[in-house]
Amino acid sequence: MTTGNSVSGDFLVASGLTKVFDGGIRAVDGVDLQIRSGEIFALLGPNGAGKTTTIRMIVTLARPTSGTVILEDIDVVKVPDSARERIGYVGQEVALDRSLTAREHLELQAGLYHIPPSMQAERIGEILDLVELTDRADDQVRTFSGGMKKRLDLACGLIHRPRLLVLDEPTLGLDIQTRTRIWQFIRTLREQGTTILLTTHYLEEADQLCDRIAIMDHGKIQTCGTPAELKTSVGGDVVTLTLVEDDARPELEQLAADLRGLPFIRDVVATDRMLIYIEPGQDSVPKVFKSLTDRGVHVDRFTYSPPSLDDVFLKFTGHSLRD
Amino acid sequence: MSDMQEDGAAQAPVLAIEPGTLPAFLQETRALTRRWYLQTRREHTMITFGLIQPLLWLLLFGNMFAGVARWNPGAFGTDHYLAFQTAGVLALTVLGNAMMGGIPLLFDRETGMLSKILVTPSFRSSLIVSRFIFTSVFSLAQGALMLLVAYFMGVTVAGGLPGLLIIAWIAFLLSVGFTVLSMMLAFIFPGHAAFFAVTAFISQPMLFLSTALMPQNVMPGWMGFAVWLNPLTHAIEAIRNAMLGPGISGMLVLRSSCLLLLFDLFIIYKASRIIRRGLE
Ligand SMILES: Nc1ncnc2c1ncn2[C@@H]1O[C@H](COP(=O)(O)OP(=O)(O)OP(=O)(O)O)[C@@H](O)[C@H]1O
Ligand SMILES: [Mg+2]
């Protein structure tokens, strides 16, 4: 874990955050997060990991069963209204009123966020420009495409220039072009000093665009760090093997346990494929093959690569996010 | 001193609106009420049917039962059935609008718009108050239109201006209780199907167990207690008195007001916890 020692540099600190739903489901189980000012921080995890529930507690929509959330100097749970002024939130699902126009949505938001009437027109114009909806500003949302709705939804969270922008799956279900555009907005906002907390399923996105990532599964943070740190933590390079089906070959689990004992192998994860994390060095790969041949195992296909975030994911959660 | 500051500033500083203050509350309520207005204005079918339905009541039932009052003017208090029935249709319209008061909240819950509103630093009460304002003004406009139509059909308000004020006051009391009830139901049920089933289930017997269409003294005796328990009856009786006379009965207005007020307080008491939890 790379929590850093700069407690004062933390913008948002969640400690022991826990949510138990009425049915007894522990959706979030003792989550600790430290988000620094001005960074893009991603919560990465499979369906049902507890990302949305964590986010809903941070944005004051759900009351934690236990734990605290401190935003700068504000206790988010105790003084939600002060926190709400500083937080912009865009939910996982687009939440719009079909019969209102884009501009009317922003006017409603402006009213609820207490933007003085004299400033509203200018502010709304800026935001419409940012999300590139100026030419459709006065059309009802029922005539919008999915991507336009998503952009408007995003715009609604920006009207009060929040210091912390919280986005739950901002690019889910969008085509590549719209995803790229959304990411441009996010970067622009970060350059303007906004801190961003988001959730995503897309490993590449998290890898390329986020400063730090927390991997979440079963309501817990499994690991946290920069993409580079996380990949280094996997250690060495990765050989991914598909083995020839053969009655004589040992069970995968047993083979994995066996291989783990070898000095040039750091770790082995066996699912339908076999992932072997090897020590850096010239001769590790030939050695892997030799040990497999010695055990009567035949390799059908293999890839050799530096670790990806998916490898990190697999290592810390025991399953791949791609499956 | 403040003058000097204003003169000195190159640009007039924009006054910030502090959350949690009265100006903030007014701004929020205004923004939300405007939304209800825009939303409704664009739902042409809803407006059209909302306006046509009470007129149909007047025209259809008014003619169907026209003879009844003539045979028994003593029971109806008039020989003009339409005049008798206008009070009932007015109250029914108010009831219908109030029962729809929670619907936008229901849909907002389903679409996530409610979350969007709840993450803002706004008063939760501004949402509730905005629904009241919108529903009341809508009912008022509809009621005025109905009275106008009834006027052209020969029905006048015997109570004159005081009568009109009494009608508005009673309609308001009726509206409050049922709008709160509707909002409570919007937070109780998981989806809109159950909501519509239950509101219909509540509204139908309320209509028939009231004096909207028939005076109580032509109903079978066993219905009497149910009719008396029905808040709609008390609203109708006071409105009818204002419309038909003879003379406004202060006692009747007072009794209806008190009973409706009691009903409103009871509903508010029952609903406030549920609504507050729904808006957490
Ligand atoms: N209101 C609720 N009542 C009961 N259980 C809930 C509720 N909301 C979420 N859960 C449960 O909590 C767990 C975590 O859900 P959550 O929505 O936080 O996951 P997620 O990581 O956002 O998933 P996804 O990637 O699918 O959006 C799930 O098991 C879910 O069923
Ligand atoms: Mg989610």
XYZ file of C-alpha atoms and ligand atoms in Angstrom:
635
model
C 0.000 0.000 0.000
C 1.264 3.432 -0.868
C -0.609 5.637 1.470
C 2.142 8.212 1.683
C 2.938 10.075 4.850
C 1.521 13.406 3.760
C -1.635 13.367 5.810
C -2.030 17.096 5.332
C -1.875 16.675 1.556
C -4.928 14.425 1.555
C -7.996 16.035 0.090
C -10.475 13.361 0.946
C -9.965 10.697 3.580
C -12.356 7.819 4.098
C -11.647 5.620 7.113
C -13.253 2.327 7.958
C -16.134 3.089 5.661
C -18.723 0.331 5.973
C -22.220 -0.160 4.620
C -24.421 -3.053 5.665
C -27.769 -3.105 3.855
C -31.007 -4.152 5.508
C -30.774 -7.681 4.157
C -27.412 -8.053 5.918
C -25.336 -7.573 2.757
C -21.946 -6.058 3.602
C -21.625 -4.048 0.410
C -18.693 -2.004 1.686
C -16.481 -3.405 4.391
C -13.934 -1.161 6.074
C -12.757 0.912 3.140
C -9.859 3.334 3.662
C -9.106 5.854 0.938
C -6.774 8.837 0.750
C -7.322 11.035 -2.249
C -4.887 13.852 -2.912
C -5.723 17.286 -4.111
C -5.786 17.622 -7.897
C -5.477 13.964 -8.798
C -7.638 11.632 -10.827
C -8.357 8.676 -8.595
C -10.093 5.541 -9.870
C -11.973 2.837 -8.036
C -11.635 -0.259 -10.151
C -13.600 -3.400 -9.523
C -15.948 -6.015 -10.905
C -19.773 -5.778 -10.762
C -21.031 -5.799 -7.221
C -17.662 -4.900 -5.706
C -19.222 -2.028 -3.775
C -17.939 0.892 -5.850
C -21.285 2.632 -6.227
C -22.133 2.127 -2.582
C -18.773 3.630 -1.544
C -19.356 6.594 -3.825
C -22.908 7.125 -2.579
C -21.609 7.393 0.963
C -18.946 9.883 -0.078
C -21.457 12.128 -1.872
C -23.897 12.039 1.106
C -26.568 9.962 -0.648
C -26.150 7.032 1.719
C -25.370 7.041 5.399
C -22.428 4.826 6.336
C -23.154 2.042 8.808
C -19.814 3.027 10.302
C -16.692 4.925 9.339
C -15.931 8.519 8.451
C -15.413 10.631 5.375
C -13.464 13.857 5.725
C -13.334 16.270 2.801
C -10.624 18.847 3.468
C -11.798 20.115 6.865
C -15.387 18.905 6.621
C -16.911 15.828 8.174
C -19.079 14.707 5.272
C -21.351 12.503 7.369
C -21.927 15.088 10.099
C -22.208 18.263 8.003
C -23.492 17.005 4.664
C -24.642 20.394 3.390
C -21.171 21.937 3.585
C -19.774 18.905 1.767
C -22.478 19.052 -0.885
C -21.403 22.563 -1.864
C -17.955 21.252 -2.726
C -18.893 17.966 -4.358
C -20.225 17.423 -7.857
C -21.756 14.017 -8.452
C -22.700 12.225 -11.636
C -24.343 8.861 -11.063
C -23.856 5.550 -12.811
C -27.129 5.878 -14.681
C -28.079 8.984 -16.599
C -30.648 10.890 -14.540
C -32.481 13.465 -16.619
C -35.997 14.782 -17.116
C -37.044 13.962 -20.674
C -39.353 16.913 -20.971
C -36.791 19.568 -20.030
C -34.199 21.079 -22.347
C -30.471 20.951 -21.671
C -30.481 24.577 -20.579
C -33.444 24.059 -18.256
C -31.616 21.209 -16.554
C -28.680 23.479 -15.874
C -30.988 26.263 -14.708
C -32.573 23.871 -12.239
C -29.148 22.813 -10.989
C -28.082 26.446 -10.738
C -31.107 27.151 -8.552
C -30.425 24.185 -6.301
C -26.752 25.148 -5.983
C -27.608 28.779 -5.253
C -25.821 30.362 -8.193
C -26.883 34.026 -8.140
C -29.326 34.646 -10.995
C -27.097 37.322 -12.498
C -24.312 34.783 -12.982
C -26.355 31.888 -14.251
C -26.519 32.611 -17.972
C -22.767 32.989 -18.284
C -21.954 29.921 -16.197
C -24.447 27.777 -18.082
C -23.053 28.976 -21.411
C -19.527 27.977 -20.357
C -20.598 24.512 -19.316
C -22.640 23.905 -22.438
C -19.531 24.841 -24.418
C -17.382 22.470 -22.416
C -19.647 19.481 -23.046
C -20.299 20.659 -26.612
C -24.049 20.925 -26.344
C -24.410 24.624 -27.124
C -26.207 24.034 -30.415
C -28.705 21.648 -28.786
C -29.149 23.664 -25.585
C -32.806 24.420 -26.167
C -33.926 20.988 -27.311
C -35.788 18.653 -25.024
C -33.762 15.742 -23.715
C -36.180 13.268 -25.320
C -34.547 14.137 -28.649
C -30.996 13.457 -27.401
C -28.757 10.502 -28.240
C -27.275 8.404 -25.449
C -23.918 10.175 -25.663
C -25.533 13.605 -25.536
C -27.511 12.600 -22.468
C -24.354 11.393 -20.768
C -22.634 14.697 -21.524
C -25.576 16.686 -20.191
C -25.658 14.509 -17.098
C -21.985 15.322 -16.572
C -22.644 19.011 -17.129
C -25.273 18.978 -14.368
C -22.579 18.062 -11.852
C -20.332 20.971 -12.838
C -22.580 23.988 -12.440
C -21.250 24.980 -9.006
C -17.593 24.400 -9.928
C -17.112 21.611 -7.391
C -13.697 21.084 -5.859
C -14.295 17.344 -5.893
C -15.998 15.762 -8.883
C -17.299 12.242 -8.318
C -18.159 10.244 -11.418
C -19.652 6.768 -11.241
C -18.786 4.947 -14.483
C -18.531 8.096 -16.601
C -17.869 6.183 -19.822
C -19.976 3.072 -19.398
C -21.713 2.007 -22.581
C -20.370 4.817 -24.743
C -18.596 4.466 -28.072
C -14.858 5.064 -28.265
C -15.265 8.559 -29.657
C -17.564 9.728 -26.874
C -15.383 8.056 -24.266
C -12.383 9.957 -25.566
C -14.358 13.182 -25.417
C -15.482 12.563 -21.858
C -11.897 11.916 -20.896
C -10.883 15.200 -22.459
C -13.447 17.017 -20.290
C -12.168 15.209 -17.246
C -8.599 16.215 -18.003
C -9.605 19.806 -18.673
C -11.347 19.917 -15.310
C -8.322 18.474 -13.583
C -6.127 21.130 -15.165
C -8.491 23.708 -13.710
C -7.776 22.280 -10.277
C -10.663 19.891 -9.756
C -9.954 16.671 -7.894
C -11.653 13.702 -9.515
C -12.836 10.430 -8.049
C -14.299 7.979 -10.517
C -15.176 4.342 -10.931
C -14.594 2.334 -14.049
C -14.551 -1.149 -15.501
C -12.140 -0.253 -18.238
C -8.602 -1.246 -17.346
C -6.983 0.663 -20.197
C -8.757 3.827 -19.131
C -7.695 3.490 -15.551
C -4.154 2.669 -16.655
C -3.666 5.573 -19.031
C -5.735 8.313 -17.510
C -5.684 7.982 -13.749
C -3.031 9.102 -11.339
C -3.883 6.482 -8.779
C -6.057 3.425 -8.660
C -7.659 1.441 -5.874
C -8.739 -2.073 -6.726
C -11.907 -3.044 -4.964
C -13.531 -6.436 -4.562
C -16.034 -7.878 -2.108
C -16.454 -4.490 -0.447
C -12.761 -4.127 0.357
C -9.841 -2.229 -1.111
C -7.462 -4.942 -2.223
C -4.606 -2.669 -3.212
C -3.948 0.950 -4.076
C -1.261 2.917 -5.908
C -0.198 4.468 -9.200
C -0.618 2.198 -12.231
C 3.170 1.820 -12.383
C 3.449 0.941 -8.689
C 0.711 -1.624 -8.974
C 2.336 -3.271 -11.939
C 5.699 -3.361 -10.200
C 4.030 -4.977 -7.221
C 3.088 -7.896 -9.421
C 6.811 -8.305 -9.937
C 8.692 -9.515 -12.978
C 7.122 -10.320 -16.291
C 4.236 -12.580 -17.018
C 4.095 -15.708 -19.075
C 0.540 -16.704 -19.935
C 0.084 -20.300 -21.047
C -2.689 -22.344 -22.532
C -1.895 -26.012 -21.957
C -2.623 -28.920 -24.222
C -5.484 -31.028 -22.861
C -3.876 -34.293 -21.915
C -5.001 -37.000 -19.512
C -1.467 -37.457 -18.283
C -0.992 -33.847 -17.238
C -1.294 -33.030 -13.550
C -4.179 -30.965 -12.173
C -3.618 -27.239 -12.746
C -3.782 -26.360 -9.066
C -1.284 -29.002 -8.188
C 1.000 -27.999 -11.027
C 0.764 -24.371 -9.899
C 1.694 -25.289 -6.344
C 4.573 -27.308 -7.656
C 5.898 -24.515 -9.869
C 5.630 -21.903 -7.113
C 8.483 -23.628 -5.358
C 10.949 -22.906 -8.154
C 13.457 -20.082 -7.561
C 12.940 -18.211 -10.849
C 9.157 -18.155 -10.422
C 7.546 -15.558 -8.185
C 3.936 -16.598 -8.373
C 1.549 -18.714 -10.344
C -2.153 -18.109 -10.844
C -4.149 -20.891 -12.425
C -7.573 -20.250 -13.898
C -8.516 -21.603 -17.303
C -5.100 -20.420 -18.335
C -1.964 -20.409 -16.312
C -0.209 -17.163 -15.435
C 3.370 -17.439 -14.322
C 5.042 -14.379 -12.827
C 8.773 -14.789 -13.377
C 11.865 -13.152 -11.933
C 13.366 -10.628 -14.322
C 16.334 -12.135 -16.171
C 17.388 -13.581 -19.482
C 16.983 -17.258 -18.773
C 13.708 -17.346 -16.842
C 11.521 -18.093 -19.845
C 13.539 -21.089 -21.146
C 13.625 -22.408 -17.584
C 9.849 -22.227 -17.331
C 9.468 -24.241 -20.501
C 12.027 -26.778 -19.376
C 10.281 -27.342 -16.067
C 6.952 -27.773 -17.825
C 8.399 -30.296 -20.267
C 10.025 -32.145 -17.353
C 6.580 -32.517 -15.814
C 5.105 -33.865 -19.025
C 3.053 -30.722 -19.714
C 2.706 -29.516 -23.286
C 2.096 -25.876 -24.063
C -0.477 -25.026 -26.685
C -0.049 -21.244 -26.818
C 1.827 -18.725 -24.774
C 2.303 -14.975 -24.462
C 5.085 -13.149 -22.705
C 4.557 -9.597 -21.500
C 5.265 -7.063 -18.842
C 2.450 -7.089 -16.269
C -0.762 -5.280 -17.158
C -3.349 -3.904 -14.774
C -5.341 -7.020 -15.469
C -2.472 -9.043 -14.022
C -2.581 -6.809 -10.974
C -6.280 -7.344 -10.801
C -5.931 -11.066 -11.068
C -3.265 -11.174 -8.446
C -5.225 -9.188 -5.873
C -8.722 -10.479 -6.516
C -8.060 -13.965 -7.823
C -10.037 -13.348 -10.978
C -9.677 -11.385 -14.163
C -11.776 -8.293 -14.789
C -12.033 -9.249 -18.428
C -13.968 -12.464 -17.832
C -20.088 53.378 4.162
C -21.747 50.695 2.161
C -22.444 53.285 -0.500
C -18.769 54.060 -0.762
C -17.922 50.441 -1.180
C -20.424 50.040 -3.946
C -19.117 53.103 -5.751
C -15.557 51.963 -5.287
C -16.046 48.542 -6.770
C -15.353 48.469 -10.484
C -17.839 45.658 -10.898
C -20.688 45.229 -8.513
C -19.825 42.154 -6.458
C -22.318 39.372 -6.921
C -24.128 38.603 -3.712
C -23.577 34.999 -2.774
C -26.658 33.126 -1.675
C -25.836 31.207 1.480
C -27.251 27.697 1.664
C -29.573 27.119 4.564
C -30.945 30.656 4.481
C -34.350 31.989 3.446
C -33.122 33.392 0.099
C -31.629 29.989 -0.650
C -34.898 28.285 0.184
C -36.801 30.665 -2.070
C -34.357 30.155 -4.924
C -34.555 26.371 -4.674
C -38.330 26.354 -4.414
C -38.635 28.659 -7.378
C -36.314 26.522 -9.515
C -38.199 23.343 -8.627
C -41.648 24.835 -9.082
C -40.566 26.094 -12.485
C -39.512 22.582 -13.361
C -42.960 21.173 -12.472
C -44.526 23.879 -14.554
C -42.327 23.232 -17.616
C -42.783 19.513 -17.279
C -46.553 19.752 -17.132
C -46.795 22.338 -19.881
C -45.070 19.927 -22.240
C -47.218 16.973 -21.311
C -50.038 18.043 -23.576
C -52.106 14.927 -23.054
C -52.011 15.316 -19.292
C -53.154 18.917 -19.478
C -55.844 18.167 -21.992
C -57.314 15.240 -20.124
C -56.838 16.919 -16.785
C -58.980 19.787 -18.022
C -61.485 17.800 -20.023
C -62.261 15.206 -17.400
C -63.998 17.483 -14.880
C -65.917 19.140 -17.698
C -67.099 15.719 -18.833
C -68.252 15.059 -15.299
C -70.276 18.218 -15.372
C -71.770 17.612 -18.795
C -72.436 13.876 -18.589
C -73.554 13.440 -15.007
C -75.059 16.868 -14.981
C -77.452 15.879 -17.744
C -77.893 12.269 -16.740
C -79.137 13.165 -13.287
C -80.796 16.419 -14.253
C -84.216 14.958 -13.532
C -83.342 13.610 -10.088
C -83.035 16.982 -8.431
C -86.254 18.191 -9.966
C -88.174 15.295 -8.391
C -86.716 15.845 -4.997
C -85.395 19.391 -4.613
C -85.671 19.133 -0.842
C -82.963 16.482 -0.631
C -80.649 18.246 -3.065
C -81.170 21.734 -1.728
C -81.874 22.884 -5.301
C -83.826 21.743 -8.302
C -80.832 22.349 -10.534
C -78.729 19.165 -10.370
C -75.780 20.753 -12.139
C -75.554 23.367 -9.406
C -75.619 20.595 -6.814
C -73.025 18.548 -8.624
C -70.552 21.364 -9.376
C -69.421 21.398 -5.747
C -68.790 17.657 -5.903
C -66.846 17.820 -9.146
C -64.778 20.730 -7.829
C -63.783 18.729 -4.765
C -63.119 15.620 -6.856
C -60.838 17.601 -9.137
C -58.877 18.933 -6.207
C -58.646 15.413 -4.803
C -57.492 14.027 -8.161
C -54.769 16.658 -8.532
C -53.604 16.153 -4.970
C -53.448 12.389 -5.413
C -51.164 12.993 -8.401
C -48.961 15.305 -6.340
C -46.454 12.576 -5.525
C -46.116 11.173 -9.049
C -43.124 13.274 -10.156
C -41.283 12.238 -6.995
C -42.087 8.635 -7.785
C -40.609 8.965 -11.259
C -37.676 10.995 -9.943
C -36.896 8.132 -7.627
C -36.962 5.728 -10.530
C -34.908 7.850 -12.923
C -32.311 9.015 -10.404
C -33.349 12.663 -10.679
C -34.153 12.506 -6.984
C -30.525 11.652 -6.182
C -29.440 14.541 -8.359
C -31.575 16.869 -6.256
C -30.547 15.300 -2.963
C -26.801 15.767 -3.534
C -27.317 19.510 -3.779
C -27.047 21.633 -0.620
C -30.745 22.438 -0.803
C -33.474 22.109 1.798
C -35.374 18.847 1.475
C -38.483 20.797 2.300
C -38.157 22.946 -0.813
C -38.944 19.851 -2.857
C -42.096 19.219 -0.854
C -43.132 22.855 -0.801
C -42.607 23.202 -4.554
C -44.988 20.286 -5.127
C -47.574 21.997 -2.909
C -47.282 25.263 -4.721
C -47.561 23.662 -8.109
C -50.450 21.349 -7.221
C -52.375 24.136 -5.501
C -51.988 26.600 -8.340
C -52.914 23.936 -10.846
C -56.060 23.064 -8.883
C -56.932 26.705 -8.473
C -56.708 27.336 -12.213
C -58.709 24.238 -12.977
C -61.352 25.113 -10.395
C -61.678 28.628 -11.788
C -62.156 27.240 -15.268
C -64.817 24.833 -14.043
C -66.713 27.568 -12.275
C -66.559 29.600 -15.460
C -67.977 26.752 -17.535
C -70.640 26.105 -14.902
C -71.508 29.797 -14.994
C -72.273 29.575 -18.692
C -74.467 26.599 -17.902
C -76.462 28.688 -15.491
C -74.708 27.874 -12.198
C -73.667 30.839 -10.088
C -71.938 30.950 -6.752
C -74.666 32.067 -4.390
C -72.156 33.029 -1.702
C -70.558 35.689 -3.934
C -66.972 36.717 -3.217
C -66.920 35.369 0.370
C -68.268 32.130 -1.075
C -65.398 31.964 -3.570
C -62.872 32.550 -0.793
C -64.425 29.776 1.267
C -64.264 27.445 -1.724
C -60.556 28.229 -2.195
C -59.830 27.755 1.516
C -61.612 24.411 1.760
C -59.994 23.231 -1.474
C -56.617 24.132 -0.015
C -57.250 22.111 3.157
C -58.383 19.137 1.104
C -55.388 19.450 -1.190
C -52.798 19.516 1.595
C -53.802 16.199 3.158
C -54.040 14.268 -0.055
C -50.888 15.739 -1.572
C -48.981 14.602 1.514
C -50.671 11.205 1.302
C -49.644 10.901 -2.330
C -46.050 11.875 -1.585
C -45.990 9.366 1.240
C -47.202 6.632 -1.099
C -44.548 7.656 -3.624
C -41.905 6.796 -1.047
C -43.554 3.650 0.291
C -43.860 1.648 -2.909
C -40.878 0.318 -4.790
C -42.310 1.118 -8.212
C -45.022 3.098 -9.937
C -47.366 0.173 -10.722
C -48.177 -0.351 -7.045
C -48.573 3.388 -6.550
C -51.177 3.725 -9.260
C -53.048 0.644 -8.114
C -53.266 1.932 -4.547
C -54.213 5.511 -5.404
C -56.993 4.225 -7.657
C -58.077 1.872 -4.888
C -58.286 4.802 -2.475
C -59.927 7.267 -4.847
C -62.795 5.148 -6.168
C -64.609 4.380 -2.900
C -63.960 7.934 -1.756
C -65.979 9.171 -4.674
C -68.931 6.853 -4.117
C -68.871 7.130 -0.346
C -69.195 10.884 -0.522
C -71.925 13.358 -1.304
C -70.296 14.332 -4.602
C -73.063 12.974 -6.796
C -75.945 12.303 -4.384
C -77.007 13.901 -1.107
C -76.643 11.739 1.947
C -80.365 11.590 2.663
C -81.058 9.600 -0.494
C -78.374 7.017 0.381
C -78.990 3.838 2.374
C -78.494 4.429 6.084
C -75.568 2.022 6.551
C -73.466 4.187 4.262
C -73.933 7.155 6.530
C -71.000 6.554 8.831
C -68.562 5.858 5.999
C -69.739 8.964 4.221
C -69.297 11.012 7.366
C -65.782 9.643 7.881
C -64.796 10.617 4.363
C -62.908 13.942 4.350
C -64.161 14.536 0.838
C -67.729 14.765 2.178
C -66.838 17.605 4.520
C -65.057 19.508 1.794
C -68.030 19.058 -0.524
C -70.577 20.125 2.077
C -68.790 23.397 2.787
C -68.211 24.128 -0.889
C -71.813 23.264 -1.712
C -73.063 25.586 0.991
C -70.984 28.393 -0.500
C -72.384 27.631 -3.926
C -76.041 26.983 -3.215
C -76.729 28.888 -0.013
C -79.129 29.879 1.309
C -76.617 32.059 3.071
C -73.190 30.956 4.200
C -73.329 28.801 7.294
C -70.431 29.789 9.530
C -70.966 26.655 11.601
C -70.632 24.409 8.587
C -67.485 26.127 7.345
C -65.960 25.922 10.813
C -66.855 22.259 11.241
C -65.512 21.296 7.809
C -62.353 23.325 8.358
C -61.680 21.676 11.701
C -62.313 18.153 10.461
C -60.175 18.663 7.348
C -57.444 20.221 9.439
C -57.553 17.242 11.774
C -57.267 14.914 8.790
C -54.327 16.919 7.407
C -52.468 16.838 10.701
C -53.051 13.111 11.017
C -51.670 12.469 7.517
C -48.716 14.803 8.063
C -47.963 13.021 11.321
C -48.074 9.625 9.624
C -46.181 10.700 6.526
C -43.418 12.917 7.794
C -41.147 10.134 8.959
C -41.587 8.149 5.749
C -41.025 11.165 3.527
C -38.058 12.349 5.555
C -36.447 8.945 5.306
C -37.127 8.848 1.570
C -35.318 12.170 1.210
C -32.289 11.269 3.294
N -30.030 -0.564 -1.837
C -29.443 -1.773 -1.708
N -30.003 -2.709 -0.928
C -29.424 -3.920 -0.775
N -28.276 -4.279 -1.363
C -27.676 -3.389 -2.160
C -28.223 -2.088 -2.384
N -27.402 -1.421 -3.227
C -26.405 -2.267 -3.512
N -26.550 -3.444 -2.872
C -25.624 -4.592 -2.928
O -24.348 -4.139 -2.562
C -23.351 -4.769 -3.346
C -22.467 -3.726 -3.989
O -23.224 -2.996 -4.936
P -22.632 -1.754 -5.711
O -23.725 -1.187 -6.543
O -21.974 -0.849 -4.742
O -21.546 -2.431 -6.643
P -20.691 -1.802 -7.822
O -19.282 -2.077 -7.525
O -21.057 -0.394 -8.060
O -21.161 -2.696 -9.051
P -21.332 -2.291 -10.600
O -19.986 -2.358 -11.210
O -22.220 -3.393 -11.101
O -21.963 -0.960 -10.672
C -24.083 -5.666 -4.322
O -24.055 -6.963 -3.809
C -25.482 -5.128 -4.331
O -26.411 -6.146 -4.577
Mg -21.811 0.656 -9.638
